[in-house]
């Protein structure tokens, strides 16, 4: 009887262990789980996600939406690289520097892959030039959704991009044995590409570029053009090196944008974000890809 009891106990413990890890398969990237503070509200948005995706993928159903795949992406609009150069921040201080975060939900429909970015609605802007293009109905909707989690951007990708895949990118770039912890940063005022901020076991800070580098809305200095090799996706860079690189760029407030890597109309994108009443920056959120699922 005791033997049976022990076996049953081991089975129950094994089941519990499997259940406790089923919601957090990623080692480094924070995923949405029932224990997450935002889970109760975000997990009710399935129908809104379906509505947001319907124009791009007519075949998407509720069965395709798995909230356990969603992962957190932090955003920085005050240039963490400049702050690091001035203060030599620790990993925890860098993370505290992040102004907000969004949840990125990967969705696979047949052989097509999508990202839906979930962000908290921001207050209605006071910018008259933006208010002039909004209808009263749109303004009221923004007011109603201020502070609420809402789907704000949907894009189609060439391949699936999950927290587990980001884990592999980080491990390949830094070396699994060297990693202590990490988080994803969706962009900064100068580098609009997603990166992973990694703390090594020696407490050094590494930046892993997770996608094609996009220096958007910046003007490069002579040093930036000639001193260093361009950033490359999948590569790890010491935070000190990244801070030095970014110091060679200044935010360009004109309509002409120069830099290294693919670029997009930052001004137009900013207007889109304001109209949506959101300020999230997710992976790839700077380009709309109008394609239907296959």
PDB file of N, CA and C in Angstrom, residues 197-293:
ATOM      1  N   UNK A 197      18.332  42.460 -23.753  1.00  0.00           N
ATOM      2  CA  UNK A 197      19.287  42.975 -22.771  1.00  0.00           C
ATOM      3  C   UNK A 197      19.649  41.805 -21.866  1.00  0.00           C
ATOM      4  N   UNK A 198      20.901  41.410 -21.881  1.00  0.00           N
ATOM      5  CA  UNK A 198      21.333  40.183 -21.211  1.00  0.00           C
ATOM      6  C   UNK A 198      22.347  40.513 -20.114  1.00  0.00           C
ATOM      7  N   UNK A 199      22.129  39.931 -18.933  1.00  0.00           N
ATOM      8  CA  UNK A 199      23.133  39.991 -17.881  1.00  0.00           C
ATOM      9  C   UNK A 199      23.848  38.648 -17.835  1.00  0.00           C
ATOM     10  N   UNK A 200      25.150  38.667 -17.936  1.00  0.00           N
ATOM     11  CA  UNK A 200      25.922  37.430 -17.881  1.00  0.00           C
ATOM     12  C   UNK A 200      26.141  37.013 -16.425  1.00  0.00           C
ATOM     13  N   UNK A 201      26.691  35.832 -16.245  1.00  0.00           N
ATOM     14  CA  UNK A 201      26.941  35.343 -14.888  1.00  0.00           C
ATOM     15  C   UNK A 201      28.011  36.193 -14.199  1.00  0.00           C
ATOM     16  N   UNK A 202      28.787  36.931 -14.995  1.00  0.00           N
ATOM     17  CA  UNK A 202      29.798  37.841 -14.432  1.00  0.00           C
ATOM     18  C   UNK A 202      29.252  39.253 -14.261  1.00  0.00           C
ATOM     19  N   UNK A 203      27.928  39.407 -14.441  1.00  0.00           N
ATOM     20  CA  UNK A 203      27.227  40.682 -14.264  1.00  0.00           C
ATOM     21  C   UNK A 203      27.596  41.727 -15.325  1.00  0.00           C
ATOM     22  N   UNK A 204      28.115  41.265 -16.446  1.00  0.00           N
ATOM     23  CA  UNK A 204      28.302  42.159 -17.582  1.00  0.00           C
ATOM     24  C   UNK A 204      26.995  42.269 -18.357  1.00  0.00           C
ATOM     25  N   UNK A 205      26.792  43.361 -19.056  1.00  0.00           N
ATOM     26  CA  UNK A 205      25.571  43.578 -19.838  1.00  0.00           C
ATOM     27  C   UNK A 205      25.885  43.420 -21.311  1.00  0.00           C
ATOM     28  N   UNK A 206      25.136  42.541 -21.973  1.00  0.00           N
ATOM     29  CA  UNK A 206      25.270  42.329 -23.416  1.00  0.00           C
ATOM     30  C   UNK A 206      23.956  42.706 -24.093  1.00  0.00           C
ATOM     31  N   UNK A 207      24.070  43.242 -25.303  1.00  0.00           N
ATOM     32  CA  UNK A 207      22.896  43.546 -26.114  1.00  0.00           C
ATOM     33  C   UNK A 207      22.901  42.629 -27.325  1.00  0.00           C
ATOM     34  N   UNK A 208      21.875  41.797 -27.465  1.00  0.00           N
ATOM     35  CA  UNK A 208      21.748  40.903 -28.612  1.00  0.00           C
ATOM     36  C   UNK A 208      20.726  41.505 -29.574  1.00  0.00           C
ATOM     37  N   UNK A 209      21.152  41.803 -30.786  1.00  0.00           N
ATOM     38  CA  UNK A 209      20.250  42.350 -31.799  1.00  0.00           C
ATOM     39  C   UNK A 209      19.406  41.205 -32.344  1.00  0.00           C
ATOM     40  N   UNK A 210      18.091  41.302 -32.215  1.00  0.00           N
ATOM     41  CA  UNK A 210      17.203  40.182 -32.530  1.00  0.00           C
ATOM     42  C   UNK A 210      16.638  40.212 -33.944  1.00  0.00           C
ATOM     43  N   UNK A 211      16.768  41.331 -34.634  1.00  0.00           N
ATOM     44  CA  UNK A 211      16.227  41.437 -35.987  1.00  0.00           C
ATOM     45  C   UNK A 211      17.080  42.406 -36.787  1.00  0.00           C
ATOM     46  N   UNK A 212      16.735  42.602 -38.043  1.00  0.00           N
ATOM     47  CA  UNK A 212      17.501  43.502 -38.899  1.00  0.00           C
ATOM     48  C   UNK A 212      17.617  44.877 -38.255  1.00  0.00           C
ATOM     49  N   UNK A 213      18.837  45.371 -38.046  1.00  0.00           N
ATOM     50  CA  UNK A 213      18.990  46.670 -37.361  1.00  0.00           C
ATOM     51  C   UNK A 213      18.341  47.808 -38.149  1.00  0.00           C
ATOM     52  N   UNK A 214      17.587  48.630 -37.439  1.00  0.00           N
ATOM     53  CA  UNK A 214      16.945  49.794 -38.065  1.00  0.00           C
ATOM     54  C   UNK A 214      17.235  51.028 -37.218  1.00  0.00           C
ATOM     55  N   UNK A 215      18.128  51.861 -37.700  1.00  0.00           N
ATOM     56  CA  UNK A 215      18.407  53.135 -37.046  1.00  0.00           C
ATOM     57  C   UNK A 215      17.478  54.154 -37.685  1.00  0.00           C
ATOM     58  N   UNK A 216      16.347  54.353 -37.068  1.00  0.00           N
ATOM     59  CA  UNK A 216      15.267  55.120 -37.674  1.00  0.00           C
ATOM     60  C   UNK A 216      15.189  56.515 -37.089  1.00  0.00           C
ATOM     61  N   UNK A 217      15.103  57.518 -37.983  1.00  0.00           N
ATOM     62  CA  UNK A 217      14.946  58.890 -37.529  1.00  0.00           C
ATOM     63  C   UNK A 217      16.163  59.438 -36.841  1.00  0.00           C
ATOM     64  N   UNK A 218      17.364  59.022 -37.311  1.00  0.00           N
ATOM     65  CA  UNK A 218      18.593  59.541 -36.724  1.00  0.00           C
ATOM     66  C   UNK A 218      19.492  60.097 -37.815  1.00  0.00           C
ATOM     67  N   UNK A 219      20.394  60.934 -37.414  1.00  0.00           N
ATOM     68  CA  UNK A 219      21.369  61.488 -38.344  1.00  0.00           C
ATOM     69  C   UNK A 219      22.748  61.038 -37.897  1.00  0.00           C
ATOM     70  N   UNK A 220      23.488  60.367 -38.760  1.00  0.00           N
ATOM     71  CA  UNK A 220      24.757  59.781 -38.351  1.00  0.00           C
ATOM     72  C   UNK A 220      25.875  60.811 -38.389  1.00  0.00           C
ATOM     73  N   UNK A 221      26.803  60.662 -37.458  1.00  0.00           N
ATOM     74  CA  UNK A 221      27.990  61.499 -37.430  1.00  0.00           C
ATOM     75  C   UNK A 221      29.057  60.889 -38.327  1.00  0.00           C
ATOM     76  N   UNK A 222      30.134  61.612 -38.546  1.00  0.00           N
ATOM     77  CA  UNK A 222      31.234  61.080 -39.347  1.00  0.00           C
ATOM     78  C   UNK A 222      31.811  59.831 -38.688  1.00  0.00           C
ATOM     79  N   UNK A 223      31.892  59.853 -37.354  1.00  0.00           N
ATOM     80  CA  UNK A 223      32.416  58.702 -36.634  1.00  0.00           C
ATOM     81  C   UNK A 223      31.549  57.480 -36.814  1.00  0.00           C
ATOM     82  N   UNK A 224      30.224  57.673 -36.801  1.00  0.00           N
ATOM     83  CA  UNK A 224      29.304  56.545 -36.956  1.00  0.00           C
ATOM     84  C   UNK A 224      29.415  55.938 -38.337  1.00  0.00           C
ATOM     85  N   UNK A 225      29.731  56.762 -39.338  1.00  0.00           N
ATOM     86  CA  UNK A 225      29.814  56.242 -40.703  1.00  0.00           C
ATOM     87  C   UNK A 225      31.099  55.472 -40.954  1.00  0.00           C
ATOM     88  N   UNK A 226      32.167  55.804 -40.233  1.00  0.00           N
ATOM     89  CA  UNK A 226      33.459  55.247 -40.603  1.00  0.00           C
ATOM     90  C   UNK A 226      34.135  54.401 -39.532  1.00  0.00           C
ATOM     91  N   UNK A 227      33.782  54.597 -38.253  1.00  0.00           N
ATOM     92  CA  UNK A 227      34.584  54.001 -37.183  1.00  0.00           C
ATOM     93  C   UNK A 227      34.273  52.533 -36.937  1.00  0.00           C
ATOM     94  N   UNK A 228      33.035  52.114 -37.084  1.00  0.00           N
ATOM     95  CA  UNK A 228      32.656  50.766 -36.666  1.00  0.00           C
ATOM     96  C   UNK A 228      31.898  50.034 -37.766  1.00  0.00           C
ATOM     97  N   UNK A 229      31.927  48.706 -37.679  1.00  0.00           N
ATOM     98  CA  UNK A 229      31.152  47.883 -38.591  1.00  0.00           C
ATOM     99  C   UNK A 229      29.672  48.027 -38.259  1.00  0.00           C
ATOM    100  N   UNK A 230      28.795  47.921 -39.255  1.00  0.00           N
ATOM    101  CA  UNK A 230      27.346  48.006 -38.982  1.00  0.00           C
ATOM    102  C   UNK A 230      26.900  46.906 -38.025  1.00  0.00           C
ATOM    103  N   UNK A 231      25.871  47.197 -37.262  1.00  0.00           N
ATOM    104  CA  UNK A 231      25.275  46.189 -36.390  1.00  0.00           C
ATOM    105  C   UNK A 231      24.718  45.050 -37.219  1.00  0.00           C
ATOM    106  N   UNK A 232      24.724  43.852 -36.641  1.00  0.00           N
ATOM    107  CA  UNK A 232      24.222  42.686 -37.349  1.00  0.00           C
ATOM    108  C   UNK A 232      23.229  41.924 -36.482  1.00  0.00           C
ATOM    109  N   UNK A 233      22.177  41.432 -37.103  1.00  0.00           N
ATOM    110  CA  UNK A 233      21.188  40.627 -36.405  1.00  0.00           C
ATOM    111  C   UNK A 233      21.829  39.336 -35.897  1.00  0.00           C
ATOM    112  N   UNK A 234      21.449  38.934 -34.681  1.00  0.00           N
ATOM    113  CA  UNK A 234      21.963  37.704 -34.112  1.00  0.00           C
ATOM    114  C   UNK A 234      23.285  37.851 -33.398  1.00  0.00           C
ATOM    115  N   UNK A 235      23.850  39.048 -33.397  1.00  0.00           N
ATOM    116  CA  UNK A 235      25.137  39.290 -32.756  1.00  0.00           C
ATOM    117  C   UNK A 235      24.963  39.922 -31.376  1.00  0.00           C
ATOM    118  N   UNK A 236      25.895  39.647 -30.491  1.00  0.00           N
ATOM    119  CA  UNK A 236      25.897  40.238 -29.151  1.00  0.00           C
ATOM    120  C   UNK A 236      26.957  41.328 -29.089  1.00  0.00           C
ATOM    121  N   UNK A 237      26.609  42.437 -28.426  1.00  0.00           N
ATOM    122  CA  UNK A 237      27.517  43.565 -28.279  1.00  0.00           C
ATOM    123  C   UNK A 237      27.556  43.977 -26.810  1.00  0.00           C
ATOM    124  N   UNK A 238      28.749  44.302 -26.321  1.00  0.00           N
ATOM    125  CA  UNK A 238      28.858  44.798 -24.957  1.00  0.00           C
ATOM    126  C   UNK A 238      28.064  46.092 -24.843  1.00  0.00           C
ATOM    127  N   UNK A 239      27.385  46.286 -23.707  1.00  0.00           N
ATOM    128  CA  UNK A 239      26.593  47.488 -23.508  1.00  0.00           C
ATOM    129  C   UNK A 239      27.449  48.747 -23.677  1.00  0.00           C
ATOM    130  N   UNK A 240      28.693  48.689 -23.223  1.00  0.00           N
ATOM    131  CA  UNK A 240      29.588  49.833 -23.378  1.00  0.00           C
ATOM    132  C   UNK A 240      29.781  50.176 -24.857  1.00  0.00           C
ATOM    133  N   UNK A 241      29.928  49.129 -25.689  1.00  0.00           N
ATOM    134  CA  UNK A 241      30.098  49.339 -27.126  1.00  0.00           C
ATOM    135  C   UNK A 241      28.830  49.938 -27.739  1.00  0.00           C
ATOM    136  N   UNK A 242      27.672  49.411 -27.333  1.00  0.00           N
ATOM    137  CA  UNK A 242      26.412  49.935 -27.857  1.00  0.00           C
ATOM    138  C   UNK A 242      26.202  51.390 -27.452  1.00  0.00           C
ATOM    139  N   UNK A 243      26.541  51.706 -26.216  1.00  0.00           N
ATOM    140  CA  UNK A 243      26.399  53.087 -25.750  1.00  0.00           C
ATOM    141  C   UNK A 243      27.304  54.015 -26.545  1.00  0.00           C
ATOM    142  N   UNK A 244      28.525  53.562 -26.846  1.00  0.00           N
ATOM    143  CA  UNK A 244      29.435  54.368 -27.661  1.00  0.00           C
ATOM    144  C   UNK A 244      28.894  54.545 -29.071  1.00  0.00           C
ATOM    145  N   UNK A 245      28.378  53.456 -29.651  1.00  0.00           N
ATOM    146  CA  UNK A 245      27.811  53.535 -30.999  1.00  0.00           C
ATOM    147  C   UNK A 245      26.652  54.520 -31.053  1.00  0.00           C
ATOM    148  N   UNK A 246      25.741  54.394 -30.111  1.00  0.00           N
ATOM    149  CA  UNK A 246      24.549  55.242 -30.133  1.00  0.00           C
ATOM    150  C   UNK A 246      24.882  56.709 -29.860  1.00  0.00           C
ATOM    151  N   UNK A 247      25.996  56.955 -29.154  1.00  0.00           N
ATOM    152  CA  UNK A 247      26.382  58.338 -28.884  1.00  0.00           C
ATOM    153  C   UNK A 247      26.828  59.054 -30.145  1.00  0.00           C
ATOM    154  N   UNK A 248      27.133  58.276 -31.183  1.00  0.00           N
ATOM    155  CA  UNK A 248      27.564  58.863 -32.441  1.00  0.00           C
ATOM    156  C   UNK A 248      26.392  59.230 -33.348  1.00  0.00           C
ATOM    157  N   UNK A 249      25.189  59.031 -32.824  1.00  0.00           N
ATOM    158  CA  UNK A 249      23.983  59.385 -33.564  1.00  0.00           C
ATOM    159  C   UNK A 249      23.173  60.389 -32.751  1.00  0.00           C
ATOM    160  N   UNK A 250      22.500  61.265 -33.454  1.00  0.00           N
ATOM    161  CA  UNK A 250      21.603  62.211 -32.796  1.00  0.00           C
ATOM    162  C   UNK A 250      20.224  62.066 -33.404  1.00  0.00           C
ATOM    163  N   UNK A 251      19.207  62.267 -32.601  1.00  0.00           N
ATOM    164  CA  UNK A 251      17.843  62.151 -33.102  1.00  0.00           C
ATOM    165  C   UNK A 251      17.605  63.220 -34.155  1.00  0.00           C
ATOM    166  N   UNK A 252      17.108  62.802 -35.296  1.00  0.00           N
ATOM    167  CA  UNK A 252      16.863  63.711 -36.415  1.00  0.00           C
ATOM    168  C   UNK A 252      15.413  64.170 -36.375  1.00  0.00           C
ATOM    169  N   UNK A 253      15.196  65.450 -36.199  1.00  0.00           N
ATOM    170  CA  UNK A 253      13.834  65.986 -36.113  1.00  0.00           C
ATOM    171  C   UNK A 253      13.324  66.485 -37.448  1.00  0.00           C
ATOM    172  N   UNK A 254      14.144  66.337 -38.493  1.00  0.00           N
ATOM    173  CA  UNK A 254      13.700  66.745 -39.828  1.00  0.00           C
ATOM    174  C   UNK A 254      12.931  65.608 -40.472  1.00  0.00           C
ATOM    175  N   UNK A 255      12.484  65.815 -41.682  1.00  0.00           N
ATOM    176  CA  UNK A 255      11.734  64.780 -42.402  1.00  0.00           C
ATOM    177  C   UNK A 255      12.646  63.806 -43.117  1.00  0.00           C
ATOM    178  N   UNK A 256      13.942  64.082 -43.145  1.00  0.00           N
ATOM    179  CA  UNK A 256      14.876  63.192 -43.814  1.00  0.00           C
ATOM    180  C   UNK A 256      15.556  62.324 -42.767  1.00  0.00           C
ATOM    181  N   UNK A 257      15.553  61.029 -42.991  1.00  0.00           N
ATOM    182  CA  UNK A 257      16.096  60.084 -42.017  1.00  0.00           C
ATOM    183  C   UNK A 257      17.238  59.314 -42.647  1.00  0.00           C
ATOM    184  N   UNK A 258      18.382  59.316 -41.993  1.00  0.00           N
ATOM    185  CA  UNK A 258      19.515  58.556 -42.486  1.00  0.00           C
ATOM    186  C   UNK A 258      19.993  57.627 -41.408  1.00  0.00           C
ATOM    187  N   UNK A 259      20.656  56.554 -41.831  1.00  0.00           N
ATOM    188  CA  UNK A 259      21.152  55.624 -40.826  1.00  0.00           C
ATOM    189  C   UNK A 259      21.576  54.326 -41.464  1.00  0.00           C
ATOM    190  N   UNK A 260      21.807  53.321 -40.640  1.00  0.00           N
ATOM    191  CA  UNK A 260      22.256  52.024 -41.117  1.00  0.00           C
ATOM    192  C   UNK A 260      21.126  51.030 -40.983  1.00  0.00           C
ATOM    193  N   UNK A 261      20.858  50.293 -42.034  1.00  0.00           N
ATOM    194  CA  UNK A 261      19.788  49.298 -41.986  1.00  0.00           C
ATOM    195  C   UNK A 261      18.525  49.837 -42.592  1.00  0.00           C
ATOM    196  N   UNK A 262      17.466  48.986 -42.576  1.00  0.00           N
ATOM    197  CA  UNK A 262      16.183  49.372 -43.161  1.00  0.00           C
ATOM    198  C   UNK A 262      15.575  50.510 -42.370  1.00  0.00           C
ATOM    199  N   UNK A 263      14.869  51.405 -43.066  1.00  0.00           N
ATOM    200  CA  UNK A 263      14.290  52.560 -42.415  1.00  0.00           C
ATOM    201  C   UNK A 263      12.822  52.681 -42.792  1.00  0.00           C
ATOM    202  N   UNK A 264      12.094  53.429 -41.997  1.00  0.00           N
ATOM    203  CA  UNK A 264      10.680  53.635 -42.271  1.00  0.00           C
ATOM    204  C   UNK A 264      10.302  55.035 -41.890  1.00  0.00           C
ATOM    205  N   UNK A 265       9.085  55.453 -42.273  1.00  0.00           N
ATOM    206  CA  UNK A 265       8.631  56.793 -41.973  1.00  0.00           C
ATOM    207  C   UNK A 265       8.246  56.924 -40.522  1.00  0.00           C
ATOM    208  N   UNK A 266       9.151  57.372 -39.698  1.00  0.00           N
ATOM    209  CA  UNK A 266       8.899  57.420 -38.265  1.00  0.00           C
ATOM    210  C   UNK A 266       7.792  58.381 -37.913  1.00  0.00           C
ATOM    211  N   UNK A 267       7.730  59.502 -38.631  1.00  0.00           N
ATOM    212  CA  UNK A 267       6.701  60.482 -38.335  1.00  0.00           C
ATOM    213  C   UNK A 267       5.315  59.932 -38.580  1.00  0.00           C
ATOM    214  N   UNK A 268       5.139  59.235 -39.698  1.00  0.00           N
ATOM    215  CA  UNK A 268       3.843  58.649 -40.034  1.00  0.00           C
ATOM    216  C   UNK A 268       3.465  57.583 -39.033  1.00  0.00           C
ATOM    217  N   UNK A 269       4.451  56.773 -38.643  1.00  0.00           N
ATOM    218  CA  UNK A 269       4.181  55.732 -37.656  1.00  0.00           C
ATOM    219  C   UNK A 269       3.751  56.330 -36.333  1.00  0.00           C
ATOM    220  N   UNK A 270       4.402  57.411 -35.927  1.00  0.00           N
ATOM    221  CA  UNK A 270       4.045  58.052 -34.665  1.00  0.00           C
ATOM    222  C   UNK A 270       2.602  58.510 -34.677  1.00  0.00           C
ATOM    223  N   UNK A 271       2.156  59.039 -35.815  1.00  0.00           N
ATOM    224  CA  UNK A 271       0.765  59.469 -35.938  1.00  0.00           C
ATOM    225  C   UNK A 271      -0.171  58.277 -35.771  1.00  0.00           C
ATOM    226  N   UNK A 272       0.204  57.139 -36.380  1.00  0.00           N
ATOM    227  CA  UNK A 272      -0.620  55.933 -36.248  1.00  0.00           C
ATOM    228  C   UNK A 272      -0.756  55.542 -34.791  1.00  0.00           C
ATOM    229  N   UNK A 273       0.360  55.560 -34.064  1.00  0.00           N
ATOM    230  CA  UNK A 273       0.317  55.177 -32.654  1.00  0.00           C
ATOM    231  C   UNK A 273      -0.579  56.103 -31.859  1.00  0.00           C
ATOM    232  N   UNK A 274      -0.481  57.410 -32.143  1.00  0.00           N
ATOM    233  CA  UNK A 274      -1.301  58.354 -31.398  1.00  0.00           C
ATOM    234  C   UNK A 274      -2.776  58.118 -31.687  1.00  0.00           C
ATOM    235  N   UNK A 275      -3.092  57.903 -32.962  1.00  0.00           N
ATOM    236  CA  UNK A 275      -4.483  57.659 -33.333  1.00  0.00           C
ATOM    237  C   UNK A 275      -5.012  56.406 -32.645  1.00  0.00           C
ATOM    238  N   UNK A 276      -4.156  55.407 -32.524  1.00  0.00           N
ATOM    239  CA  UNK A 276      -4.565  54.178 -31.847  1.00  0.00           C
ATOM    240  C   UNK A 276      -4.693  54.375 -30.345  1.00  0.00           C
ATOM    241  N   UNK A 277      -4.144  55.487 -29.856  1.00  0.00           N
ATOM    242  CA  UNK A 277      -4.183  55.719 -28.417  1.00  0.00           C
ATOM    243  C   UNK A 277      -3.245  54.818 -27.661  1.00  0.00           C
ATOM    244  N   UNK A 278      -2.167  54.380 -28.333  1.00  0.00           N
ATOM    245  CA  UNK A 278      -1.230  53.468 -27.698  1.00  0.00           C
ATOM    246  C   UNK A 278       0.185  53.922 -27.961  1.00  0.00           C
ATOM    247  N   UNK A 279       1.109  53.475 -27.105  1.00  0.00           N
ATOM    248  CA  UNK A 279       2.508  53.855 -27.279  1.00  0.00           C
ATOM    249  C   UNK A 279       3.422  52.648 -27.295  1.00  0.00           C
ATOM    250  N   UNK A 280       2.880  51.454 -27.527  1.00  0.00           N
ATOM    251  CA  UNK A 280       3.710  50.263 -27.475  1.00  0.00           C
ATOM    252  C   UNK A 280       4.620  50.150 -28.669  1.00  0.00           C
ATOM    253  N   UNK A 281       5.793  49.572 -28.421  1.00  0.00           N
ATOM    254  CA  UNK A 281       6.715  49.258 -29.500  1.00  0.00           C
ATOM    255  C   UNK A 281       6.996  47.775 -29.410  1.00  0.00           C
ATOM    256  N   UNK A 282       6.429  47.006 -30.316  1.00  0.00           N
ATOM    257  CA  UNK A 282       6.661  45.572 -30.301  1.00  0.00           C
ATOM    258  C   UNK A 282       7.646  45.205 -31.383  1.00  0.00           C
ATOM    259  N   UNK A 283       7.997  43.928 -31.445  1.00  0.00           N
ATOM    260  CA  UNK A 283       8.919  43.487 -32.465  1.00  0.00           C
ATOM    261  C   UNK A 283       8.277  43.665 -33.833  1.00  0.00           C
ATOM    262  N   UNK A 284       8.914  44.447 -34.691  1.00  0.00           N
ATOM    263  CA  UNK A 284       8.404  44.669 -36.037  1.00  0.00           C
ATOM    264  C   UNK A 284       7.193  45.543 -36.124  1.00  0.00           C
ATOM    265  N   UNK A 285       6.877  46.305 -35.117  1.00  0.00           N
ATOM    266  CA  UNK A 285       5.644  47.074 -35.120  1.00  0.00           C
ATOM    267  C   UNK A 285       5.699  48.300 -36.018  1.00  0.00           C
ATOM    268  N   UNK A 286       6.795  48.506 -36.659  1.00  0.00           N
ATOM    269  CA  UNK A 286       6.947  49.728 -37.441  1.00  0.00           C
ATOM    270  C   UNK A 286       6.580  49.506 -38.913  1.00  0.00           C
ATOM    271  N   UNK A 287       6.103  48.355 -39.284  1.00  0.00           N
ATOM    272  CA  UNK A 287       5.754  48.132 -40.682  1.00  0.00           C
ATOM    273  C   UNK A 287       4.484  47.297 -40.764  1.00  0.00           C
ATOM    274  N   UNK A 288       3.504  47.818 -41.476  1.00  0.00           N
ATOM    275  CA  UNK A 288       2.293  47.060 -41.743  1.00  0.00           C
ATOM    276  C   UNK A 288       2.523  46.210 -42.979  1.00  0.00           C
ATOM    277  N   UNK A 289       2.186  44.936 -42.892  1.00  0.00           N
ATOM    278  CA  UNK A 289       2.341  44.050 -44.033  1.00  0.00           C
ATOM    279  C   UNK A 289       0.969  43.546 -44.431  1.00  0.00           C
ATOM    280  N   UNK A 290       0.445  44.059 -45.533  1.00  0.00           N
ATOM    281  CA  UNK A 290      -0.910  43.706 -45.935  1.00  0.00           C
ATOM    282  C   UNK A 290      -0.871  42.405 -46.749  1.00  0.00           C
ATOM    283  N   UNK A 291      -1.074  41.302 -46.055  1.00  0.00           N
ATOM    284  CA  UNK A 291      -1.072  40.000 -46.713  1.00  0.00           C
ATOM    285  C   UNK A 291      -2.102  39.128 -46.017  1.00  0.00           C
ATOM    286  N   UNK A 292      -2.642  38.179 -46.721  1.00  0.00           N
ATOM    287  CA  UNK A 292      -3.631  37.272 -46.152  1.00  0.00           C
ATOM    288  C   UNK A 292      -2.972  35.928 -45.878  1.00  0.00           C
ATOM    289  N   UNK A 293      -3.508  35.224 -44.874  1.00  0.00           N
ATOM    290  CA  UNK A 293      -2.905  33.939 -44.516  1.00  0.00           C
ATOM    291  C   UNK A 293      -3.106  32.935 -45.630  1.00  0.00           C
TER     292      UNK A 293
END
